[in-house]
């Protein structure tokens, strides 16, 4: 019969429409902005029911570990016993070379006495207007010193003065990285052989080898 | 729906036979391309049209997939036009035809009479490379505007503000004292004009007639057809029009309400993707491919990875991607296909006037898939997931949110359960619901059936690809015609419909989503079996050594055949990087399809092609 197709389609719309109310009733009094309600709407295994939307900013979807936004630089925890706040970056320049839009700027540090390069950046900038959040810098840094952040709420009123992040603005404690990426940071620590910076671990290994040798010689 | 007819296997090498036949027929005009890493034939320009006609008519290479130019500045100092031609629907590898012309008087005969699909591609080569095509009926710039100085894909063309030929730039390290690009490149100073050019006196020549109707400078009565009370009128649809899916313009000549002529005008989003690609290193291009068709970044990645892997395979010690990597790649690509088709259907309904309700129903499932992409690749749309030889990272164990900001809601599910649920339950249900909702709706049926018909011969001639080609009754799908990755071992049919109208393009997308779900179901056990296996072959290098040669990597993208023509000169940047963009080339057929229909139908016809301007303009 002519018109039947339209009616059938209207049926689908009506079902969707009613479902939103059924969902409202279900959470009557408890409020829709709970984890339970969120998982019903957005979880993978829910039956499609009612609204699909998240009511930003009253609720937000927590981003997964691998989520990548503007990078940050890892520094030692500020309350660490040794080298508190020391930056992990050795200013090797690899991230500046892989960066596709070329928005990383690094001034390599020099030793004031010898004038030779030293493994620490003097300055480190990222132009976040240009950064395309590709994550290649974090992927190829051999020292796990640059990581992708999770904080995407970075809007500001003036891009010309606020959007070139310098070393201070970029630096975040190592414990922050552990907190936003528990699995990945653990994997990386395993690959390095400890929670500390690669070079620190190397020094330690060397020292212990030397101690072993000394012990063996005596 | 037909069984797949493309799998007619010929054991002999059809391309070698074709080349031998052409050499026999044109002994003076055809030579084989013997450069290391190259393939195909180089044809004397004088004889190009004849050779092309023979290739099409006697050898069956009836489909021009890609036509593009390469500037060999300093390496022979000529332009080379490269044509990739295929047999459709038979399938098989390409016959690559090349023709050279000196850089200072770059002229080649147009092959538009042989393959009408060359139309926009030759205009693009004219626009960006400055090669004149004799015999092209409408040789105008297509992506850039007429006052533009020079041809930006030439190797000696530099932007007004130019830092260095190739990345990485030396100014970034070790003395990277930062400045903003705008400081050296103030707004307005970044454009170069041809000599003697003043912007104030500039009237775009080719475009003037498009505006005639606007200021009413024409005598409408004069143009009226005698005896009939209709007026001819030129109407600009776009560039800012909700129906054009982005910044895109259609110049429509109307007779009354009926379309007499339609000219697409594009380039508003042109950012010279290919030039950027040639200044990037090979790896740096990967995230840029995401930004072509931003709905399908996963499959864009795959096409580029295939092209570069082909080049890498010319060198020693090449290892193909691991099996698990291939499984994951296909998983991502097929999920992307569903996402894209859902999107296309939703927005087709928008174009038909059902404002956003169907679109929202169609793309709800997309959210879950994008969440999955985010958990695996790190980003919902700009995935940057594939690498040469594999993928970025293995699937995570859990799809798990990490709360950081205020009001964060956490989701935590095992990845494979989450996937299995989407694939086995949600997607089939959503597709069925769409089918129920729309397929028999009388409004859709009356507005779509018999509108925008593209007959099969025309679809092939115009190089239409993807759903547009298959809905016209041509069962050609790159996944079967020239298989890549693990498609040969997967069980699926090439969806095909025969009427070639809007309705069949819609139905075809529904069919194709069902086939994708079928593929996805076969991937789940493979994912479980291969758990723990490596996801990338060899070691990951940020600057791989890519041997000299050329490669054309093509994949069946949701919107059609996406191809990357990459030439390497052995350096760390591609010498040439060309994108054969399905959205762009499918538009070649828009004019002919729209002829004779009403204004409201054009909008639907455009919607049924499913274009993304990021990919059209590049
Ligand atoms: S790659 Fe890592 S260590 Fe090297 S400069 Fe970049 S952040 Fe520093
Ligand atoms: S995320 Fe990508 S674009 Fe941003 S700084 Fe890192 S490499 Fe550069």
mmCIF file with all atom_site columns, C-alpha atoms in Angstrom, chain A residues 1-10 12-17 33-35 38-39 41-48 52 57-68 91-94 96-108 122-123 125 127 129-130 132-136 139-140 149-153 159-161 163-164 176 179-184 187-188, chain B residues 163 167-183 280-281 283-288 290-291 357 360-365 367-368 371 374-380 382-385 387 392-397 399-413 417-418 421-422 425-426 429-430 433 436-438 440-443 446 540-542:
data_model
loop_
_atom_site.group_PDB
_atom_site.id
_atom_site.type_symbol
_atom_site.label_atom_id
_atom_site.label_alt_id
_atom_site.label_comp_id
_atom_site.label_asym_id
_atom_site.label_entity_id
_atom_site.label_seq_id
_atom_site.pdbx_PDB_ins_code
_atom_site.Cartn_x
_atom_site.Cartn_y
_atom_site.Cartn_z
_atom_site.occupancy
_atom_site.B_iso_or_equiv
_atom_site.pdbx_formal_charge
_atom_site.auth_seq_id
_atom_site.auth_comp_id
_atom_site.auth_asym_id
_atom_site.auth_atom_id
_atom_site.pdbx_PDB_model_num
ATOM 1   C CA . UNK A 1 1   ? 0.000  0.000  0.000  1.00 0.00 ? 1   UNK A CA 1
ATOM 2   C CA . UNK A 1 2   ? 1.249  3.438  -0.817 1.00 0.00 ? 2   UNK A CA 1
ATOM 3   C CA . UNK A 1 3   ? 2.487  5.266  2.250  1.00 0.00 ? 3   UNK A CA 1
ATOM 4   C CA . UNK A 1 4   ? 3.327  2.132  4.148  1.00 0.00 ? 4   UNK A CA 1
ATOM 5   C CA . UNK A 1 5   ? 7.053  2.743  3.829  1.00 0.00 ? 5   UNK A CA 1
ATOM 6   C CA . UNK A 1 6   ? 6.696  6.175  5.351  1.00 0.00 ? 6   UNK A CA 1
ATOM 7   C CA . UNK A 1 7   ? 4.633  4.813  8.205  1.00 0.00 ? 7   UNK A CA 1
ATOM 8   C CA . UNK A 1 8   ? 7.198  2.150  8.906  1.00 0.00 ? 8   UNK A CA 1
ATOM 9   C CA . UNK A 1 9   ? 9.917  4.793  8.983  1.00 0.00 ? 9   UNK A CA 1
ATOM 10  C CA . UNK A 1 10  ? 7.841  6.910  11.331 1.00 0.00 ? 10  UNK A CA 1
ATOM 11  C CA . UNK A 1 12  ? 11.390 3.804  13.854 1.00 0.00 ? 12  UNK A CA 1
ATOM 12  C CA . UNK A 1 13  ? 11.447 7.487  14.718 1.00 0.00 ? 13  UNK A CA 1
ATOM 13  C CA . UNK A 1 14  ? 8.701  7.024  17.274 1.00 0.00 ? 14  UNK A CA 1
ATOM 14  C CA . UNK A 1 15  ? 10.589 4.170  18.900 1.00 0.00 ? 15  UNK A CA 1
ATOM 15  C CA . UNK A 1 16  ? 13.674 6.335  19.257 1.00 0.00 ? 16  UNK A CA 1
ATOM 16  C CA . UNK A 1 17  ? 11.582 9.164  20.598 1.00 0.00 ? 17  UNK A CA 1
ATOM 17  C CA . UNK A 1 33  ? 24.703 11.922 34.958 1.00 0.00 ? 33  UNK A CA 1
ATOM 18  C CA . UNK A 1 34  ? 25.939 8.869  36.800 1.00 0.00 ? 34  UNK A CA 1
ATOM 19  C CA . UNK A 1 35  ? 28.449 6.287  35.712 1.00 0.00 ? 35  UNK A CA 1
ATOM 20  C CA . UNK A 1 38  ? 26.683 6.803  31.163 1.00 0.00 ? 38  UNK A CA 1
ATOM 21  C CA . UNK A 1 39  ? 27.609 3.200  30.559 1.00 0.00 ? 39  UNK A CA 1
ATOM 22  C CA . UNK A 1 41  ? 24.155 5.111  26.907 1.00 0.00 ? 41  UNK A CA 1
ATOM 23  C CA . UNK A 1 42  ? 27.739 4.917  25.746 1.00 0.00 ? 42  UNK A CA 1
ATOM 24  C CA . UNK A 1 43  ? 29.109 1.535  26.745 1.00 0.00 ? 43  UNK A CA 1
ATOM 25  C CA . UNK A 1 44  ? 29.808 -0.962 23.994 1.00 0.00 ? 44  UNK A CA 1
ATOM 26  C CA . UNK A 1 45  ? 27.353 -3.565 25.136 1.00 0.00 ? 45  UNK A CA 1
ATOM 27  C CA . UNK A 1 46  ? 24.241 -1.575 25.807 1.00 0.00 ? 46  UNK A CA 1
ATOM 28  C CA . UNK A 1 47  ? 21.172 -2.089 23.733 1.00 0.00 ? 47  UNK A CA 1
ATOM 29  C CA . UNK A 1 48  ? 20.583 1.094  21.840 1.00 0.00 ? 48  UNK A CA 1
ATOM 30  C CA . UNK A 1 52  ? 23.502 8.767  22.671 1.00 0.00 ? 52  UNK A CA 1
ATOM 31  C CA . UNK A 1 57  ? 30.753 19.860 30.157 1.00 0.00 ? 57  UNK A CA 1
ATOM 32  C CA . UNK A 1 58  ? 28.579 18.406 32.897 1.00 0.00 ? 58  UNK A CA 1
ATOM 33  C CA . UNK A 1 59  ? 29.929 15.032 31.884 1.00 0.00 ? 59  UNK A CA 1
ATOM 34  C CA . UNK A 1 60  ? 32.859 14.108 29.704 1.00 0.00 ? 60  UNK A CA 1
ATOM 35  C CA . UNK A 1 61  ? 34.180 10.895 28.294 1.00 0.00 ? 61  UNK A CA 1
ATOM 36  C CA . UNK A 1 62  ? 37.445 10.055 29.997 1.00 0.00 ? 62  UNK A CA 1
ATOM 37  C CA . UNK A 1 63  ? 40.019 9.623  27.260 1.00 0.00 ? 63  UNK A CA 1
ATOM 38  C CA . UNK A 1 64  ? 41.935 6.362  26.862 1.00 0.00 ? 64  UNK A CA 1
ATOM 39  C CA . UNK A 1 65  ? 45.626 6.058  27.641 1.00 0.00 ? 65  UNK A CA 1
ATOM 40  C CA . UNK A 1 66  ? 46.798 6.401  24.070 1.00 0.00 ? 66  UNK A CA 1
ATOM 41  C CA . UNK A 1 67  ? 44.850 9.565  23.487 1.00 0.00 ? 67  UNK A CA 1
ATOM 42  C CA . UNK A 1 68  ? 47.173 12.200 22.158 1.00 0.00 ? 68  UNK A CA 1
ATOM 43  C CA . UNK A 1 91  ? 68.204 17.555 23.340 1.00 0.00 ? 91  UNK A CA 1
ATOM 44  C CA . UNK A 1 92  ? 69.110 14.876 20.807 1.00 0.00 ? 92  UNK A CA 1
ATOM 45  C CA . UNK A 1 93  ? 66.818 16.551 18.289 1.00 0.00 ? 93  UNK A CA 1
ATOM 46  C CA . UNK A 1 94  ? 65.059 13.484 16.988 1.00 0.00 ? 94  UNK A CA 1
ATOM 47  C CA . UNK A 1 96  ? 62.327 18.048 16.038 1.00 0.00 ? 96  UNK A CA 1
ATOM 48  C CA . UNK A 1 97  ? 63.355 16.020 12.994 1.00 0.00 ? 97  UNK A CA 1
ATOM 49  C CA . UNK A 1 98  ? 60.320 13.741 12.857 1.00 0.00 ? 98  UNK A CA 1
ATOM 50  C CA . UNK A 1 99  ? 57.769 16.429 13.607 1.00 0.00 ? 99  UNK A CA 1
ATOM 51  C CA . UNK A 1 100 ? 55.733 16.712 10.376 1.00 0.00 ? 100 UNK A CA 1
ATOM 52  C CA . UNK A 1 101 ? 54.708 20.384 10.638 1.00 0.00 ? 101 UNK A CA 1
ATOM 53  C CA . UNK A 1 102 ? 58.053 21.296 12.207 1.00 0.00 ? 102 UNK A CA 1
ATOM 54  C CA . UNK A 1 103 ? 56.627 22.940 15.299 1.00 0.00 ? 103 UNK A CA 1
ATOM 55  C CA . UNK A 1 104 ? 59.288 21.793 17.782 1.00 0.00 ? 104 UNK A CA 1
ATOM 56  C CA . UNK A 1 105 ? 62.148 24.204 18.387 1.00 0.00 ? 105 UNK A CA 1
ATOM 57  C CA . UNK A 1 106 ? 65.083 23.167 20.529 1.00 0.00 ? 106 UNK A CA 1
ATOM 58  C CA . UNK A 1 107 ? 68.162 25.070 21.628 1.00 0.00 ? 107 UNK A CA 1
ATOM 59  C CA . UNK A 1 108 ? 70.725 22.497 22.593 1.00 0.00 ? 108 UNK A CA 1
ATOM 60  C CA . UNK A 1 122 ? 68.560 25.071 27.008 1.00 0.00 ? 122 UNK A CA 1
ATOM 61  C CA . UNK A 1 123 ? 65.241 25.996 25.502 1.00 0.00 ? 123 UNK A CA 1
ATOM 62  C CA . UNK A 1 125 ? 59.377 25.308 22.400 1.00 0.00 ? 125 UNK A CA 1
ATOM 63  C CA . UNK A 1 127 ? 54.023 26.033 18.760 1.00 0.00 ? 127 UNK A CA 1
ATOM 64  C CA . UNK A 1 129 ? 48.849 26.239 16.917 1.00 0.00 ? 129 UNK A CA 1
ATOM 65  C CA . UNK A 1 130 ? 50.870 24.246 14.450 1.00 0.00 ? 130 UNK A CA 1
ATOM 66  C CA . UNK A 1 132 ? 48.924 18.394 14.541 1.00 0.00 ? 132 UNK A CA 1
ATOM 67  C CA . UNK A 1 133 ? 48.829 16.014 17.517 1.00 0.00 ? 133 UNK A CA 1
ATOM 68  C CA . UNK A 1 134 ? 50.251 13.225 15.450 1.00 0.00 ? 134 UNK A CA 1
ATOM 69  C CA . UNK A 1 135 ? 52.260 11.687 18.258 1.00 0.00 ? 135 UNK A CA 1
ATOM 70  C CA . UNK A 1 136 ? 55.360 10.950 16.177 1.00 0.00 ? 136 UNK A CA 1
ATOM 71  C CA . UNK A 1 139 ? 56.804 7.600  19.407 1.00 0.00 ? 139 UNK A CA 1
ATOM 72  C CA . UNK A 1 140 ? 60.381 8.159  18.326 1.00 0.00 ? 140 UNK A CA 1
ATOM 73  C CA . UNK A 1 149 ? 49.114 14.858 27.030 1.00 0.00 ? 149 UNK A CA 1
ATOM 74  C CA . UNK A 1 150 ? 45.458 14.195 27.812 1.00 0.00 ? 150 UNK A CA 1
ATOM 75  C CA . UNK A 1 151 ? 44.349 17.672 28.731 1.00 0.00 ? 151 UNK A CA 1
ATOM 76  C CA . UNK A 1 152 ? 42.456 18.994 25.755 1.00 0.00 ? 152 UNK A CA 1
ATOM 77  C CA . UNK A 1 153 ? 40.855 22.010 27.406 1.00 0.00 ? 153 UNK A CA 1
ATOM 78  C CA . UNK A 1 159 ? 46.688 32.959 20.449 1.00 0.00 ? 159 UNK A CA 1
ATOM 79  C CA . UNK A 1 160 ? 49.543 35.297 19.614 1.00 0.00 ? 160 UNK A CA 1
ATOM 80  C CA . UNK A 1 161 ? 50.787 35.457 23.177 1.00 0.00 ? 161 UNK A CA 1
ATOM 81  C CA . UNK A 1 163 ? 50.277 29.467 22.105 1.00 0.00 ? 163 UNK A CA 1
ATOM 82  C CA . UNK A 1 164 ? 54.002 29.032 22.007 1.00 0.00 ? 164 UNK A CA 1
ATOM 83  C CA . UNK A 1 176 ? 51.754 12.755 36.002 1.00 0.00 ? 176 UNK A CA 1
ATOM 84  C CA . UNK A 1 179 ? 48.917 8.622  36.328 1.00 0.00 ? 179 UNK A CA 1
ATOM 85  C CA . UNK A 1 180 ? 47.539 9.271  32.853 1.00 0.00 ? 180 UNK A CA 1
ATOM 86  C CA . UNK A 1 181 ? 49.151 6.236  31.252 1.00 0.00 ? 181 UNK A CA 1
ATOM 87  C CA . UNK A 1 182 ? 49.605 3.498  33.842 1.00 0.00 ? 182 UNK A CA 1
ATOM 88  C CA . UNK A 1 183 ? 49.988 0.614  31.380 1.00 0.00 ? 183 UNK A CA 1
ATOM 89  C CA . UNK A 1 184 ? 52.142 2.353  28.822 1.00 0.00 ? 184 UNK A CA 1
ATOM 90  C CA . UNK A 1 187 ? 55.734 -1.087 29.618 1.00 0.00 ? 187 UNK A CA 1
ATOM 91  C CA . UNK A 1 188 ? 58.264 1.614  28.928 1.00 0.00 ? 188 UNK A CA 1
ATOM 92  C CA . UNK B 2 163 ? 62.199 28.360 4.483  1.00 0.00 ? 163 UNK B CA 1
ATOM 93  C CA . UNK B 2 167 ? 62.127 18.904 5.974  1.00 0.00 ? 167 UNK B CA 1
ATOM 94  C CA . UNK B 2 168 ? 63.504 18.652 8.565  1.00 0.00 ? 168 UNK B CA 1
ATOM 95  C CA . UNK B 2 169 ? 64.354 22.355 8.638  1.00 0.00 ? 169 UNK B CA 1
ATOM 96  C CA . UNK B 2 170 ? 67.773 23.244 9.976  1.00 0.00 ? 170 UNK B CA 1
ATOM 97  C CA . UNK B 2 171 ? 66.423 26.144 11.998 1.00 0.00 ? 171 UNK B CA 1
ATOM 98  C CA . UNK B 2 172 ? 64.661 23.873 14.502 1.00 0.00 ? 172 UNK B CA 1
ATOM 99  C CA . UNK B 2 173 ? 67.631 22.183 16.064 1.00 0.00 ? 173 UNK B CA 1
ATOM 100 C CA . UNK B 2 174 ? 70.203 22.652 17.585 1.00 0.00 ? 174 UNK B CA 1
ATOM 101 C CA . UNK B 2 175 ? 69.684 26.422 17.493 1.00 0.00 ? 175 UNK B CA 1
ATOM 102 C CA . UNK B 2 176 ? 65.921 26.497 17.522 1.00 0.00 ? 176 UNK B CA 1
ATOM 103 C CA . UNK B 2 177 ? 65.136 30.025 18.570 1.00 0.00 ? 177 UNK B CA 1
ATOM 104 C CA . UNK B 2 178 ? 61.433 30.098 17.998 1.00 0.00 ? 178 UNK B CA 1
ATOM 105 C CA . UNK B 2 179 ? 59.489 32.576 15.917 1.00 0.00 ? 179 UNK B CA 1
ATOM 106 C CA . UNK B 2 180 ? 56.010 32.501 14.551 1.00 0.00 ? 180 UNK B CA 1
ATOM 107 C CA . UNK B 2 181 ? 55.704 31.934 10.827 1.00 0.00 ? 181 UNK B CA 1
ATOM 108 C CA . UNK B 2 182 ? 53.428 34.973 10.581 1.00 0.00 ? 182 UNK B CA 1
ATOM 109 C CA . UNK B 2 183 ? 56.193 37.266 11.798 1.00 0.00 ? 183 UNK B CA 1
ATOM 110 C CA . UNK B 2 280 ? 57.916 16.021 4.007  1.00 0.00 ? 280 UNK B CA 1
ATOM 111 C CA . UNK B 2 281 ? 59.905 12.917 4.726  1.00 0.00 ? 281 UNK B CA 1
ATOM 112 C CA . UNK B 2 283 ? 57.042 9.045  7.418  1.00 0.00 ? 283 UNK B CA 1
ATOM 113 C CA . UNK B 2 284 ? 55.876 12.613 7.956  1.00 0.00 ? 284 UNK B CA 1
ATOM 114 C CA . UNK B 2 285 ? 53.295 12.148 5.220  1.00 0.00 ? 285 UNK B CA 1
ATOM 115 C CA . UNK B 2 286 ? 51.418 9.534  7.180  1.00 0.00 ? 286 UNK B CA 1
ATOM 116 C CA . UNK B 2 287 ? 49.543 11.954 9.462  1.00 0.00 ? 287 UNK B CA 1
ATOM 117 C CA . UNK B 2 288 ? 48.918 14.234 6.493  1.00 0.00 ? 288 UNK B CA 1
ATOM 118 C CA . UNK B 2 290 ? 44.541 11.486 7.534  1.00 0.00 ? 290 UNK B CA 1
ATOM 119 C CA . UNK B 2 291 ? 43.516 14.932 6.430  1.00 0.00 ? 291 UNK B CA 1
ATOM 120 C CA . UNK B 2 357 ? 17.189 12.933 12.154 1.00 0.00 ? 357 UNK B CA 1
ATOM 121 C CA . UNK B 2 360 ? 21.943 11.127 13.610 1.00 0.00 ? 360 UNK B CA 1
ATOM 122 C CA . UNK B 2 361 ? 20.506 7.621  13.615 1.00 0.00 ? 361 UNK B CA 1
ATOM 123 C CA . UNK B 2 362 ? 23.005 6.659  10.964 1.00 0.00 ? 362 UNK B CA 1
ATOM 124 C CA . UNK B 2 363 ? 26.074 7.951  12.731 1.00 0.00 ? 363 UNK B CA 1
ATOM 125 C CA . UNK B 2 364 ? 25.295 6.838  16.289 1.00 0.00 ? 364 UNK B CA 1
ATOM 126 C CA . UNK B 2 365 ? 27.229 3.614  15.808 1.00 0.00 ? 365 UNK B CA 1
ATOM 127 C CA . UNK B 2 367 ? 30.656 7.030  17.859 1.00 0.00 ? 367 UNK B CA 1
ATOM 128 C CA . UNK B 2 368 ? 31.505 3.618  19.244 1.00 0.00 ? 368 UNK B CA 1
ATOM 129 C CA . UNK B 2 371 ? 35.952 5.471  20.481 1.00 0.00 ? 371 UNK B CA 1
ATOM 130 C CA . UNK B 2 374 ? 40.762 6.523  19.860 1.00 0.00 ? 374 UNK B CA 1
ATOM 131 C CA . UNK B 2 375 ? 41.681 3.761  22.263 1.00 0.00 ? 375 UNK B CA 1
ATOM 132 C CA . UNK B 2 376 ? 43.861 2.018  19.671 1.00 0.00 ? 376 UNK B CA 1
ATOM 133 C CA . UNK B 2 377 ? 45.394 4.808  17.632 1.00 0.00 ? 377 UNK B CA 1
ATOM 134 C CA . UNK B 2 378 ? 45.072 7.776  19.978 1.00 0.00 ? 378 UNK B CA 1
ATOM 135 C CA . UNK B 2 379 ? 42.714 9.884  17.961 1.00 0.00 ? 379 UNK B CA 1
ATOM 136 C CA . UNK B 2 380 ? 39.162 9.556  16.754 1.00 0.00 ? 380 UNK B CA 1
ATOM 137 C CA . UNK B 2 382 ? 43.215 11.778 12.659 1.00 0.00 ? 382 UNK B CA 1
ATOM 138 C CA . UNK B 2 383 ? 44.325 8.235  13.322 1.00 0.00 ? 383 UNK B CA 1
ATOM 139 C CA . UNK B 2 384 ? 47.886 8.208  11.958 1.00 0.00 ? 384 UNK B CA 1
ATOM 140 C CA . UNK B 2 385 ? 47.850 4.503  12.699 1.00 0.00 ? 385 UNK B CA 1
ATOM 141 C CA . UNK B 2 387 ? 53.398 2.413  9.642  1.00 0.00 ? 387 UNK B CA 1
ATOM 142 C CA . UNK B 2 392 ? 51.639 1.849  15.265 1.00 0.00 ? 392 UNK B CA 1
ATOM 143 C CA . UNK B 2 393 ? 50.662 -0.306 18.239 1.00 0.00 ? 393 UNK B CA 1
ATOM 144 C CA . UNK B 2 394 ? 48.811 -3.494 18.964 1.00 0.00 ? 394 UNK B CA 1
ATOM 145 C CA . UNK B 2 395 ? 45.210 -3.359 20.155 1.00 0.00 ? 395 UNK B CA 1
ATOM 146 C CA . UNK B 2 396 ? 45.111 -2.469 23.838 1.00 0.00 ? 396 UNK B CA 1
ATOM 147 C CA . UNK B 2 397 ? 43.759 -5.077 26.218 1.00 0.00 ? 397 UNK B CA 1
ATOM 148 C CA . UNK B 2 399 ? 39.059 0.109  26.110 1.00 0.00 ? 399 UNK B CA 1
ATOM 149 C CA . UNK B 2 400 ? 39.608 2.083  29.229 1.00 0.00 ? 400 UNK B CA 1
ATOM 150 C CA . UNK B 2 401 ? 39.253 5.725  30.062 1.00 0.00 ? 401 UNK B CA 1
ATOM 151 C CA . UNK B 2 402 ? 41.638 7.396  32.473 1.00 0.00 ? 402 UNK B CA 1
ATOM 152 C CA . UNK B 2 403 ? 39.889 10.128 34.426 1.00 0.00 ? 403 UNK B CA 1
ATOM 153 C CA . UNK B 2 404 ? 41.771 13.400 34.444 1.00 0.00 ? 404 UNK B CA 1
ATOM 154 C CA . UNK B 2 405 ? 39.424 16.330 34.003 1.00 0.00 ? 405 UNK B CA 1
ATOM 155 C CA . UNK B 2 406 ? 36.490 17.219 36.203 1.00 0.00 ? 406 UNK B CA 1
ATOM 156 C CA . UNK B 2 407 ? 33.313 15.283 35.344 1.00 0.00 ? 407 UNK B CA 1
ATOM 157 C CA . UNK B 2 408 ? 35.131 12.576 33.420 1.00 0.00 ? 408 UNK B CA 1
ATOM 158 C CA . UNK B 2 409 ? 33.092 9.418  32.966 1.00 0.00 ? 409 UNK B CA 1
ATOM 159 C CA . UNK B 2 410 ? 35.013 6.214  32.728 1.00 0.00 ? 410 UNK B CA 1
ATOM 160 C CA . UNK B 2 411 ? 34.366 3.357  30.380 1.00 0.00 ? 411 UNK B CA 1
ATOM 161 C CA . UNK B 2 412 ? 36.199 0.100  30.909 1.00 0.00 ? 412 UNK B CA 1
ATOM 162 C CA . UNK B 2 413 ? 35.702 -2.924 28.725 1.00 0.00 ? 413 UNK B CA 1
ATOM 163 C CA . UNK B 2 417 ? 34.387 -8.077 23.839 1.00 0.00 ? 417 UNK B CA 1
ATOM 164 C CA . UNK B 2 418 ? 33.735 -4.503 22.865 1.00 0.00 ? 418 UNK B CA 1
ATOM 165 C CA . UNK B 2 421 ? 29.622 -6.655 20.493 1.00 0.00 ? 421 UNK B CA 1
ATOM 166 C CA . UNK B 2 422 ? 29.860 -3.949 17.869 1.00 0.00 ? 422 UNK B CA 1
ATOM 167 C CA . UNK B 2 425 ? 25.201 -7.134 17.376 1.00 0.00 ? 425 UNK B CA 1
ATOM 168 C CA . UNK B 2 426 ? 25.208 -3.419 17.075 1.00 0.00 ? 426 UNK B CA 1
ATOM 169 C CA . UNK B 2 429 ? 21.113 -4.157 13.990 1.00 0.00 ? 429 UNK B CA 1
ATOM 170 C CA . UNK B 2 430 ? 21.877 -0.604 12.982 1.00 0.00 ? 430 UNK B CA 1
ATOM 171 C CA . UNK B 2 433 ? 17.216 -0.468 11.200 1.00 0.00 ? 433 UNK B CA 1
ATOM 172 C CA . UNK B 2 436 ? 13.723 -0.614 7.588  1.00 0.00 ? 436 UNK B CA 1
ATOM 173 C CA . UNK B 2 437 ? 13.685 3.073  8.110  1.00 0.00 ? 437 UNK B CA 1
ATOM 174 C CA . UNK B 2 438 ? 14.552 4.266  4.630  1.00 0.00 ? 438 UNK B CA 1
ATOM 175 C CA . UNK B 2 440 ? 10.842 1.555  1.263  1.00 0.00 ? 440 UNK B CA 1
ATOM 176 C CA . UNK B 2 441 ? 10.051 5.095  2.176  1.00 0.00 ? 441 UNK B CA 1
ATOM 177 C CA . UNK B 2 442 ? 7.953  6.346  -0.719 1.00 0.00 ? 442 UNK B CA 1
ATOM 178 C CA . UNK B 2 443 ? 9.467  9.815  -0.698 1.00 0.00 ? 443 UNK B CA 1
ATOM 179 C CA . UNK B 2 446 ? 10.189 8.627  -5.829 1.00 0.00 ? 446 UNK B CA 1
ATOM 180 C CA . UNK B 2 540 ? 60.816 1.000  13.328 1.00 0.00 ? 540 UNK B CA 1
ATOM 181 C CA . UNK B 2 541 ? 62.848 3.733  11.716 1.00 0.00 ? 541 UNK B CA 1
ATOM 182 C CA . UNK B 2 542 ? 61.819 7.339  11.550 1.00 0.00 ? 542 UNK B CA 1
#
